[in-house]
Coordinates of C-alpha atoms and ligand atoms in Angstrom, one line a residue:
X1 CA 77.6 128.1 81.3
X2 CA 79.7 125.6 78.8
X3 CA 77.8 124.1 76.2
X4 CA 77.6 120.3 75.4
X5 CA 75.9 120.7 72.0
X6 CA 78.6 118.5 70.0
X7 CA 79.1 116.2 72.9
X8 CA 75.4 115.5 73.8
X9 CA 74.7 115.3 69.9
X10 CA 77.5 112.4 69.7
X11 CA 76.2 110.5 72.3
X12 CA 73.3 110.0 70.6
X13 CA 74.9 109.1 67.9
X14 CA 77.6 106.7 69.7
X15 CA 74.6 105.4 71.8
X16 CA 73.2 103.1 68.7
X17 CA 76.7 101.2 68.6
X18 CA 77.7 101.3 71.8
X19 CA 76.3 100.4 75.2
X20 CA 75.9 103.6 77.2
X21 CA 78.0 106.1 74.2
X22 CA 81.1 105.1 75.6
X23 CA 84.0 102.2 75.6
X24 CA 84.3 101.4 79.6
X25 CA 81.0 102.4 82.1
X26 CA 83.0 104.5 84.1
X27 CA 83.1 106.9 81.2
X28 CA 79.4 107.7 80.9
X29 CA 78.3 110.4 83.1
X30 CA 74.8 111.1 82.5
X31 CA 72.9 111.3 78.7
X32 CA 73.5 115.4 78.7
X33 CA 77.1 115.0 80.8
X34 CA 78.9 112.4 79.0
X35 CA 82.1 114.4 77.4
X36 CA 84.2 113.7 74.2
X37 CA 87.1 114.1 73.9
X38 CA 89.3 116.3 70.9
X39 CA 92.6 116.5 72.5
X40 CA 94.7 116.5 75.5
X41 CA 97.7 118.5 75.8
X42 CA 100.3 118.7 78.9
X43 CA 97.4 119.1 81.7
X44 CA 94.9 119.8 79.9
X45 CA 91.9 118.7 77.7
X46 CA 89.9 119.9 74.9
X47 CA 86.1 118.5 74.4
X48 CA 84.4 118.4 70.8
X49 CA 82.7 121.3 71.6
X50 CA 86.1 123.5 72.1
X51 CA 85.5 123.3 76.3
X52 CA 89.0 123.5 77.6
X53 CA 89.9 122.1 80.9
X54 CA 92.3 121.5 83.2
X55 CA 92.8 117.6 84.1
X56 CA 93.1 115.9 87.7
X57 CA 91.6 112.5 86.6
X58 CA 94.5 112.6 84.1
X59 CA 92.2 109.2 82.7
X60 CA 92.3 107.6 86.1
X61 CA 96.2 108.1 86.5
X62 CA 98.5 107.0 84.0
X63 CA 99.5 110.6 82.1
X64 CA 102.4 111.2 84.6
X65 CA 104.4 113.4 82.7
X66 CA 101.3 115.3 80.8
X67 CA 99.2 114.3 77.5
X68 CA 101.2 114.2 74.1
X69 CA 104.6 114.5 76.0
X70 CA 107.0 114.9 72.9
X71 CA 110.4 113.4 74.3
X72 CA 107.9 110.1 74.9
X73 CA 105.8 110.6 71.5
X74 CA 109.3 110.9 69.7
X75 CA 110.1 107.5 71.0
X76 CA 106.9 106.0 70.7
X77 CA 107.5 107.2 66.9
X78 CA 110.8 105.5 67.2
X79 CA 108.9 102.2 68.0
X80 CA 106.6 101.7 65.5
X81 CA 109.9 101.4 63.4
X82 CA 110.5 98.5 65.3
X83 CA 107.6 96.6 63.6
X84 CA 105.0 96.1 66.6
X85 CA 104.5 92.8 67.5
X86 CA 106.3 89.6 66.5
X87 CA 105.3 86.8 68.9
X88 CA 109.3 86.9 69.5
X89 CA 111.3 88.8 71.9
X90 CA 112.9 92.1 71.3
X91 CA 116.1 93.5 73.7
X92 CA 114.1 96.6 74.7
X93 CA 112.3 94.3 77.5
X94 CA 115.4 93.1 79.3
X95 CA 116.4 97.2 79.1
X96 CA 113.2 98.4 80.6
X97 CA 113.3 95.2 82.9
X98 CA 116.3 96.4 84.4
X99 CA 115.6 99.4 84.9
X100 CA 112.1 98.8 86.7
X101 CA 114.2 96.2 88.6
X102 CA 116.5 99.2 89.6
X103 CA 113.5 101.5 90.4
X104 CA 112.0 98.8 92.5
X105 CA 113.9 96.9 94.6
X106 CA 110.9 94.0 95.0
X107 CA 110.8 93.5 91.3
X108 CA 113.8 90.9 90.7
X109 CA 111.8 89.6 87.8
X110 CA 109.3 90.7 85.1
X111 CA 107.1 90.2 82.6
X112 CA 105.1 92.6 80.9
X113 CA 101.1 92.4 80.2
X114 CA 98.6 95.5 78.7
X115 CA 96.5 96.3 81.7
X116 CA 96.5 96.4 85.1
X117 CA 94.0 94.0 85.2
X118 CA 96.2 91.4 83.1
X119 CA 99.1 91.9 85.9
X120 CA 97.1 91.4 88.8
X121 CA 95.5 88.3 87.7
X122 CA 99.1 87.1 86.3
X123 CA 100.1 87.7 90.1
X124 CA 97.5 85.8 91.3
X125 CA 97.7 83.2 89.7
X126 CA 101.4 83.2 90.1
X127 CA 100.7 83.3 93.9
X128 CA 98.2 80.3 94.0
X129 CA 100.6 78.3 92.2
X130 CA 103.6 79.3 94.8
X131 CA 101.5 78.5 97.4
X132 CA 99.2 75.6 96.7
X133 CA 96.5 77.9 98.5
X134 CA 93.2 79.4 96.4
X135 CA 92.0 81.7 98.2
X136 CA 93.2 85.2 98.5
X137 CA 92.0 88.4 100.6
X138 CA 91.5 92.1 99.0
X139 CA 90.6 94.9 101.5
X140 CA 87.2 96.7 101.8
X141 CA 86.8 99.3 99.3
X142 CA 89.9 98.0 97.1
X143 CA 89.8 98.0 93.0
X144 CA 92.2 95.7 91.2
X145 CA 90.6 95.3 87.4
X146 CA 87.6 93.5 86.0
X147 CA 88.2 89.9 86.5
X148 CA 86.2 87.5 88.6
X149 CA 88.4 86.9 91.7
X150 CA 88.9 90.5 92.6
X151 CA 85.6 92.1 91.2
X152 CA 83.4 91.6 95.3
X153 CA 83.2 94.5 97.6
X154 CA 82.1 94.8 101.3
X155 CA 78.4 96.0 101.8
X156 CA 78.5 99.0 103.8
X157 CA 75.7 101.1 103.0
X158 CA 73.0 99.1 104.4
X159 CA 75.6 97.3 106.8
X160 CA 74.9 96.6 110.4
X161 CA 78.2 96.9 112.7
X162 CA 76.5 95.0 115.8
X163 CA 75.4 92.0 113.0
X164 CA 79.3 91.3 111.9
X165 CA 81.6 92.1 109.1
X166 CA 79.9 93.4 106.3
X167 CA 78.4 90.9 103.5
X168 CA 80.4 90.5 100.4
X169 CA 78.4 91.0 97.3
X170 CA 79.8 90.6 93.5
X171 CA 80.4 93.8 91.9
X172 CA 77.1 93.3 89.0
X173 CA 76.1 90.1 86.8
X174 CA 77.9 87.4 85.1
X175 CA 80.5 86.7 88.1
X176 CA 80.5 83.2 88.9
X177 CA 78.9 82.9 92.5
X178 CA 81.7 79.6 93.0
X179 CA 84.4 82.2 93.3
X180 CA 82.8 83.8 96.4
X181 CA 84.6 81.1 98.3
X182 CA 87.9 82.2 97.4
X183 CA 87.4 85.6 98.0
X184 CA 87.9 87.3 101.7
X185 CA 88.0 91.0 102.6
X186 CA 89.5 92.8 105.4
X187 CA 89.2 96.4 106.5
X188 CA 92.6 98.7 106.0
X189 CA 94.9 99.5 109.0
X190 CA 93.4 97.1 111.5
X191 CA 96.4 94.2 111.8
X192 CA 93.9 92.4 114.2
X193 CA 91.4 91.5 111.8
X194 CA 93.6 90.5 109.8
X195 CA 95.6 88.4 111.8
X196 CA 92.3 86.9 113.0
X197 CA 92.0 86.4 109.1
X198 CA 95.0 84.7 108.9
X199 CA 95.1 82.8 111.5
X200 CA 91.1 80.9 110.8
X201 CA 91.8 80.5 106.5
X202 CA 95.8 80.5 106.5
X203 CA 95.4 76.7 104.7
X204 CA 93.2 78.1 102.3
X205 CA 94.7 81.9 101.6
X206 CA 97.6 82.0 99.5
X207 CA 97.7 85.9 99.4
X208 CA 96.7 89.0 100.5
X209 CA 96.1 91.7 97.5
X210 CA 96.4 94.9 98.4
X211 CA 97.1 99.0 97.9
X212 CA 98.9 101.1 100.4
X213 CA 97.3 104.1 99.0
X214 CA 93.8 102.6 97.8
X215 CA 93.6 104.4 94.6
X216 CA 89.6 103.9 93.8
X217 CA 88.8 104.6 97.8
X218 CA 90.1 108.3 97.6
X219 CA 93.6 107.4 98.6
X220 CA 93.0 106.3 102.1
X221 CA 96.3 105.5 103.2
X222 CA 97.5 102.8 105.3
X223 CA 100.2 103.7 108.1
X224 CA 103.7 102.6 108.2
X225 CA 102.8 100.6 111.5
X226 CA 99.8 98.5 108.9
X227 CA 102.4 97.9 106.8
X228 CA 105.0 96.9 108.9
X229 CA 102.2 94.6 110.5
X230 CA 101.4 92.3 107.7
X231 CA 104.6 92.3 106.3
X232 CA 105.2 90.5 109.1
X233 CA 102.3 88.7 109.6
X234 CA 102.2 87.5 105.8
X235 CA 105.4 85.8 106.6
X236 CA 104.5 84.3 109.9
X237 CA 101.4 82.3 108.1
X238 CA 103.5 81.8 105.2
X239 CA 101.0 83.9 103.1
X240 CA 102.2 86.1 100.0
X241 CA 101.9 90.0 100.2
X242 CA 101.0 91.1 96.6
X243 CA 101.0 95.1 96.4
X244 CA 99.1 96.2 93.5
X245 CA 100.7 99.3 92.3
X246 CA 99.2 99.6 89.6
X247 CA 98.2 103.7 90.4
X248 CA 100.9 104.2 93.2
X249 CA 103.9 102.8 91.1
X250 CA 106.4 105.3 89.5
X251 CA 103.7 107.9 90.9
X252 CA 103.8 108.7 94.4
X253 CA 108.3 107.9 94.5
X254 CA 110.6 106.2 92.1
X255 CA 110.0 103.0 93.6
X256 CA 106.6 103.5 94.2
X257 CA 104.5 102.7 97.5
X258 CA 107.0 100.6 98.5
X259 CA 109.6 103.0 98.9
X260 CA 107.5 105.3 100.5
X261 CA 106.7 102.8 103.0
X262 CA 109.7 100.9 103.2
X263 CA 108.0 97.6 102.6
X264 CA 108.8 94.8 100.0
X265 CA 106.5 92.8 98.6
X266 CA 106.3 89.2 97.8
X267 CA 104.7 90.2 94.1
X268 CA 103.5 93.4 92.9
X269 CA 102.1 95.2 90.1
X270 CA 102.4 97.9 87.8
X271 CA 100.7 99.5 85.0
X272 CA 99.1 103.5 84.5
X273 CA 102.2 105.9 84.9
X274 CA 104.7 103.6 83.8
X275 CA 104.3 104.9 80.0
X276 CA 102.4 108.2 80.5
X277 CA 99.5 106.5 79.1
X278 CA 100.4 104.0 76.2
X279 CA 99.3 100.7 77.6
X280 CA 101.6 98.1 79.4
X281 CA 101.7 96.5 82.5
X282 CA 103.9 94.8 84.9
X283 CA 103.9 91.5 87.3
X284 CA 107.1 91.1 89.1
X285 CA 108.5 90.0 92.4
X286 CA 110.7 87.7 93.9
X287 CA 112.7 85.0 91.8
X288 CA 111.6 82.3 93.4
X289 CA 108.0 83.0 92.8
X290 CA 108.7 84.7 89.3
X291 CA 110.9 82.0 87.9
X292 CA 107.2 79.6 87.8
X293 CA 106.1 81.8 84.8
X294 CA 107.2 78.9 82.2
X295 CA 108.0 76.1 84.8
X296 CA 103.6 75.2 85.0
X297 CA 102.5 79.0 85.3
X298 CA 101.1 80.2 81.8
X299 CA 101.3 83.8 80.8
X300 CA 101.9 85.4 77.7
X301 CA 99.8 87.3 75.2
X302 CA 99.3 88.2 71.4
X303 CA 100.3 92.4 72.2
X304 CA 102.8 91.5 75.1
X305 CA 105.8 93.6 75.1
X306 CA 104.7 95.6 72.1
X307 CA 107.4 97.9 71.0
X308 CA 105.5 101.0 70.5
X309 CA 104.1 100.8 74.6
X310 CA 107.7 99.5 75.6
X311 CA 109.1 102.2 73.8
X312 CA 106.8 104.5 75.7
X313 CA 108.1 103.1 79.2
X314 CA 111.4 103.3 78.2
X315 CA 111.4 106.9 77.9
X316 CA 108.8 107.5 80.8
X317 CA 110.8 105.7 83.2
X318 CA 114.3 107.3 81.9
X319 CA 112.4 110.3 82.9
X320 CA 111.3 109.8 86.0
X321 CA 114.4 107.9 87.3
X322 CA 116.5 110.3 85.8
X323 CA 114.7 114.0 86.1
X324 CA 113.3 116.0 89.2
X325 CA 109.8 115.2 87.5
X326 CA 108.0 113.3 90.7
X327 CA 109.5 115.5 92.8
X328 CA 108.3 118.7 90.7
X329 CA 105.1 116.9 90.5
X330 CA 104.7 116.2 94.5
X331 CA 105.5 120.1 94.8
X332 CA 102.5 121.2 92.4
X333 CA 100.3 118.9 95.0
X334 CA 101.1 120.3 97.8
X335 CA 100.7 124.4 96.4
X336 CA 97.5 122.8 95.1
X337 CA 96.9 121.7 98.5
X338 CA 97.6 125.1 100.5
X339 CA 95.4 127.2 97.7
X340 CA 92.5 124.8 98.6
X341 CA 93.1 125.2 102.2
X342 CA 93.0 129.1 102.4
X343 CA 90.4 128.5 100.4
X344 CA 88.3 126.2 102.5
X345 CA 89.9 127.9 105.8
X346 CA 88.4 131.5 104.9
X347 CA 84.8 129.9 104.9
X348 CA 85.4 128.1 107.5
X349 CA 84.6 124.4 106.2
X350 CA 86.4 121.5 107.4
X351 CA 88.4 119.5 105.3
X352 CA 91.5 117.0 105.0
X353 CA 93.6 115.0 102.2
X354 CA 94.0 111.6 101.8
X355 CA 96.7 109.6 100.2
X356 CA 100.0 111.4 99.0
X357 CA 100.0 114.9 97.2
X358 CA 100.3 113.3 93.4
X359 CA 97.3 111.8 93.8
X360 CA 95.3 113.1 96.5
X361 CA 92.1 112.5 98.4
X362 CA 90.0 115.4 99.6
X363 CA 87.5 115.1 102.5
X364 CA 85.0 117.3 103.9
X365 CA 85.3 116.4 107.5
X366 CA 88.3 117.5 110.0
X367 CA 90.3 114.3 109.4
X368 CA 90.5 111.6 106.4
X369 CA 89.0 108.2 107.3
X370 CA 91.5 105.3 108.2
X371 CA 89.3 102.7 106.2
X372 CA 86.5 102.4 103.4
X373 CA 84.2 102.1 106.3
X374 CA 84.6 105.7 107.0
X375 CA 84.2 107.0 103.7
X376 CA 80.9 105.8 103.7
X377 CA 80.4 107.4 107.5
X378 CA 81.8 110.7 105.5
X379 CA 79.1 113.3 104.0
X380 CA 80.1 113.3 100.4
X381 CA 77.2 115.9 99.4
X382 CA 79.3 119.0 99.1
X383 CA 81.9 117.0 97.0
X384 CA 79.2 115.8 94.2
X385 CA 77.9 119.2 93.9
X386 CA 81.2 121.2 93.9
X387 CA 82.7 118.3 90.9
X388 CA 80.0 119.5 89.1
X389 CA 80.3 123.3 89.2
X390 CA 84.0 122.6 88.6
X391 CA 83.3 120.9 85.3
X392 CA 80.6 123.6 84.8
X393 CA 83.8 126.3 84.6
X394 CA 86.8 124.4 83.4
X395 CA 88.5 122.1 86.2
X396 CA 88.0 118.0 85.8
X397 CA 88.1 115.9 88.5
X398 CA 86.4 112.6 89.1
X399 CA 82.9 113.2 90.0
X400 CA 83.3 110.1 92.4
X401 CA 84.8 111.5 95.2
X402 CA 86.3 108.1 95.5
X403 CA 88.7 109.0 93.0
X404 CA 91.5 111.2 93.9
X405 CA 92.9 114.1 92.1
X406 CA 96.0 113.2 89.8
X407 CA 98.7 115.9 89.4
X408 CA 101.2 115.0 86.2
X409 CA 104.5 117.0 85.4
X410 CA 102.8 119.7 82.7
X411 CA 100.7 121.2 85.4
X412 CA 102.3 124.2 85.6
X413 CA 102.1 127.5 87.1
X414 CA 99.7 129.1 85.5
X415 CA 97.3 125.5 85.5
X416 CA 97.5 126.0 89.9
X417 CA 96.7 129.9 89.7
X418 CA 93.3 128.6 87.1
X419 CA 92.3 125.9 89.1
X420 CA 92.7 128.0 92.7
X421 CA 90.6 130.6 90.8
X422 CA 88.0 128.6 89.5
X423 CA 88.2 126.4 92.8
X424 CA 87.1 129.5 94.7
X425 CA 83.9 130.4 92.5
X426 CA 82.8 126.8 92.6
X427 CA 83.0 126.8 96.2
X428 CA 80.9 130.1 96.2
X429 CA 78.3 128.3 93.8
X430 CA 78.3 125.1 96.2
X431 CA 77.3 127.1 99.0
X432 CA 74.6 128.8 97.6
X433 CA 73.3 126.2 96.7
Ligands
PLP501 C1 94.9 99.5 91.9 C2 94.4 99.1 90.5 N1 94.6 97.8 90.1 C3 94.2 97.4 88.9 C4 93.5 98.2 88.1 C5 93.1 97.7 86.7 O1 93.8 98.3 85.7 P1 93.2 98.4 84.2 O2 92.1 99.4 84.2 O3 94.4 98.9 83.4 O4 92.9 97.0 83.8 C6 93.3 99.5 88.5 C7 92.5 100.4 87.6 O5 92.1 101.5 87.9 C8 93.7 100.0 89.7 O6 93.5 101.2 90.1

């Protein structure tokens, strides 16, 4: 059994200065389960109390290449040189500009924030000024940052199908209830209901936010018919497609969902793997739109464009345009993939992924659902229980089986013959349970 002795002794300690021991909710996993952190290193992790793991939540997705990557910590060094922050331009944005505009056809113009959460309300806002139009739809189940307009979800645990579409609640306190009129939600892969969405609001919906792969609703996917669909359909009602890349981008192909799907969006968004963790974000999109950031659009930012994160994406992206590392990566998924399987298959317990193999979803039921309204359908028991005897022996993955597992370039070899190892005990240990 690991011991927690440091780590349950430090959040004690953290608790008196900071709300629940930690620095964002989703860290804190319980008084006696809350980790810290010593180090990470290529696909693994280190706790204070010398536990060593190997990492799938890779911190929700951005380490694409591995922790502490030294050809992008050389450069990051490289950038500090630079000085930081000015509040003046520096030419290393127009260089990593073009090459995100290279990597992504969509993206014909840029600008940089720090967070995901920054770029997609830049995009939003971007989009409500293109169109005149307020409102804006997200799907059921989606996650976009913690800002007002995006931060409502669809009630389906207590939900009644025969009573209608689910209610839309805020996501906890302190969100203005006025934005709830803005705010609409559609299920994934059902082009009806959204067209029915479209064709009731389309004077008051300026765009339609969304993930191909929903990255915080265990990589449900949405099929290449669905995105055909509203690609069309966005046009037809004159309505702006924004794809929120933000875990998909430079992740799951060089030009993210969007080249995976063949689909171009009006506006989309960028942030975790984009630097292997140094933060920085991305709005872009079509000129047209784009070219309103300084023509009545605001957007800027004190740490905008900072030269030790653009340094960071520099070299990230020079990787991953120019190296076999996302294909290397996809490869690790699916081994990880057919070890689980035999796995699984031996003890006969149905199961199915979700998403695409660099960050994958794994169900316990013979097929994946095709919306968030499945997932709840889903029995999810096995997958708490396992995530816990997982951590118990070594192996991190989100203990939200909405999260899906993250694969970066440093899991090697000998990581997949670990985790398959420790994979089967924990199974063993489930079942006994
Ligand atoms: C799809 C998506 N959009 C936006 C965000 C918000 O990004 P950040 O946490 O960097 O603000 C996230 C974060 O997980 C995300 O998954």
């Amino acid at each position: 059994m690991r011991l927690l002795t440091k780590s349950n002794a430090q959040f004690k300690k953290a608790i008196t200065k900071l709300p629940l021991g930690v620095s964002s909710n989703f860290r804190y996993w319980g008084e006696d389960k809350t980790l810290y952190i010593k180090k990470g290193k290529g696909g693994r992790l280190w706790d204070i109390d010398g536990n060593e793991y190997v990492d799938y939540r890779l911190a929700f997705g951005p380490v694409i290449l591995g922790y502490a990557d030294t050809r992008v910590d050389d450069a990051v060094r490289e950038g500090i040189k630079i000085g930081g922050v000015f509040g003046l331009a520096t030419e290393l944005e127009y260089e990593v500009a073009n090459r995100v505009s290279r990597m992504v056809p969509a993206a014909e113009l840029i600008r940089f924030s720090n967070s995901g959460t920054e770029a997609v309300m830049a995009a939003l806002r971007i989009a409500r000024a293109y169109t005149g139009k307020d409102g804006h739809i997200i799907l059921e189940g989606s996650y976009h940052g913690l800002f007002n307009e995006v931060m409502w979800y669809a009630e389906i645990e207590d939900w009644d199908p025969k009573k209608g579409d689910p209610e839309i609640l805020p996501e906890g306190d302190g969100i203005p209830k006025i934005i709830k009129k803005l705010v609409h939600t559609t299920p994934l892969n059902d082009a009806n209901a959204i067209e029915d969405l479209f064709k009731k609001k389309k004077d008051q919906i300026g765009a339609f936010l969304m993930e191909p792969i929903m990255g915080n609703a265990c990589s449900i996917a949405a099929t290449k018919q669905y995105m055909t669909d509203i690609r069309k359909l966005c046009d037809q009602y004159n309505i702006l497609l924004i794809i929120d890349e933000v875990k998909t981008g430079f992740r799951v192909a060089r030009g993210g969902a969007q080249e995976l799907y063949g689909v171009k969006a009006d506006i989309c968004t960028f942030a975790k793997a984009i630097a292997n963790g140094y933060p920085i974000s991305v709005v872009a999109g079509r000129e047209e739109i784009m070219r309103q950031f300084g023509k009545g659009v605001a957007h800027g930012g004190t740490w905008t464009a900072h030269s030790v994160a653009l340094s960071a994406a520099s070299k990230t992206l020079e990787i991953l345009e120019e190296t076999d590392a996302l294909k290397n990566i996809e490869q690790y998924g699916l081994k990880l993939q057919d070890g689980i399987s035999s796995i699984l298959n031996s003890r006969s317990i149905a199961h199915s992924y979700s998403g695409h193999p660099s960050m994958m979803g794994l169900f316990f039921s013979e097929k994946p659902p095709s919306d968030y309204r499945g997932w709840i359908d889903a029995d999810q028991s096995f997958y708490d229980l396992l995530a816990e005897e997982l951590h118990e022996i070594g192996i991190i993955i989100e203990p939200d089986s909405r999260e899906p597992w993250f694969i970066c370039e440093a899991h090697d070899e000998k990581c997949l013959q670990e985790t398959l190892e420790k994979f089967e005990q924990a199974v063993d240990i489930t079942l006994r349970k």
